[in-house]
Amino acid sequence: MTIDGWRITGQSQIDSYVGGNAELAVFMVNTLVVTRAHGRQVEPPRTGEERRAALAAERPSATRLSPADADALAAAAGVLRSLFAPDASPSALNDLLVRHAAVPNLHGDPPRLAFHRLEASLGDAWIAQAGTALAMIIGVGQGRRLGSCQADGCDLVFVDTTRNASRRFCGLSCQNRAKATAYRARRGST
């Protein structure tokens, strides 16, 4: 009998399929619904065309989205956003997975695992894939790895892949802002 090394250390292992689609969920939420990022107010795109353009700025395949698909992605991103809270309820995710027909199948040549109907629109495919990835993370008891930045003025979300699940900030800029604020508070109180 062999023992996988990651089981010994307790390191969470997220495979490339789940990781890539969890990143898609983070991208959708941060692009389409977040209103505060890195200490600044941001205006999420409001129309289908604005949403499509915002998504395409980072993912060229989004240029194939219709404005209706982009609107559906924004609605789904609102549901996915709720999963990054510590007390998240999976019922909304379950409804989303059913509504967008997230079913496992193989398609393409060579065959690839997908969690959307073969004939699904790009928007439905993204929603099903992102929702399934978050369901897999939550379903194996790793929901605490879905986090929201704890810096003041930032609502960006992330998937924590650190060894001990201790990530608190979306990135270094927010971490540095929080440290500077704490330093100034300590310095002012002495």
Phi, psi and omega in degrees: 000137176248154178243127177294135182303322183293336177289329181291315184276346183082007181295128176289137179242117177250120183287171186295327179296307181294316181300314180297319181280334172292323175297324176298317178298315178299315179300314181298313181296310184294330181276324192255339185231340183291136181249351177225127180219128176054039176082010181232150172287137174233149180257111178295151178298142187255331182253162179303319181291319176297319179296316179300316180295319180296319178292319182292338179298330180254330182233103183304331180296342180292344177297340178277354178289142171276160175302326178294320176298318180297322176294320178295322177297320179296318178296316179295322180298326176297320177292314181298325180303322182295338181285346181271005176270148183301329183254034185296140176257130183282355185298320179294324177294318178302315179299318180298316180297320178291313183300326182256017173050057178281093181236137180291139175199164176248133173208163183096175179224107005287158183300137177236145177287132177221158178238045175212158178300149179301322183267011182295147173292164180300321178297312178298321179298313180299316182296314180297317181294313181294316179297319179296318180299315178294324177296322179293319178296313180293319184294338177259018175081020182249022181303333179295345179280353174269113187230165177236140183304134182264003177286145176300135176079020178220127180244013181297149181249164181203164170253121183279114179251015178289157183303315186255016178054047185249008182295136182238343186234156180289334181188183183295326182297317179288323177298316179294320177299316180295319179294319179295319178297316179296321179297313180297323179294318178294320183292322180286336184269356181262000000 
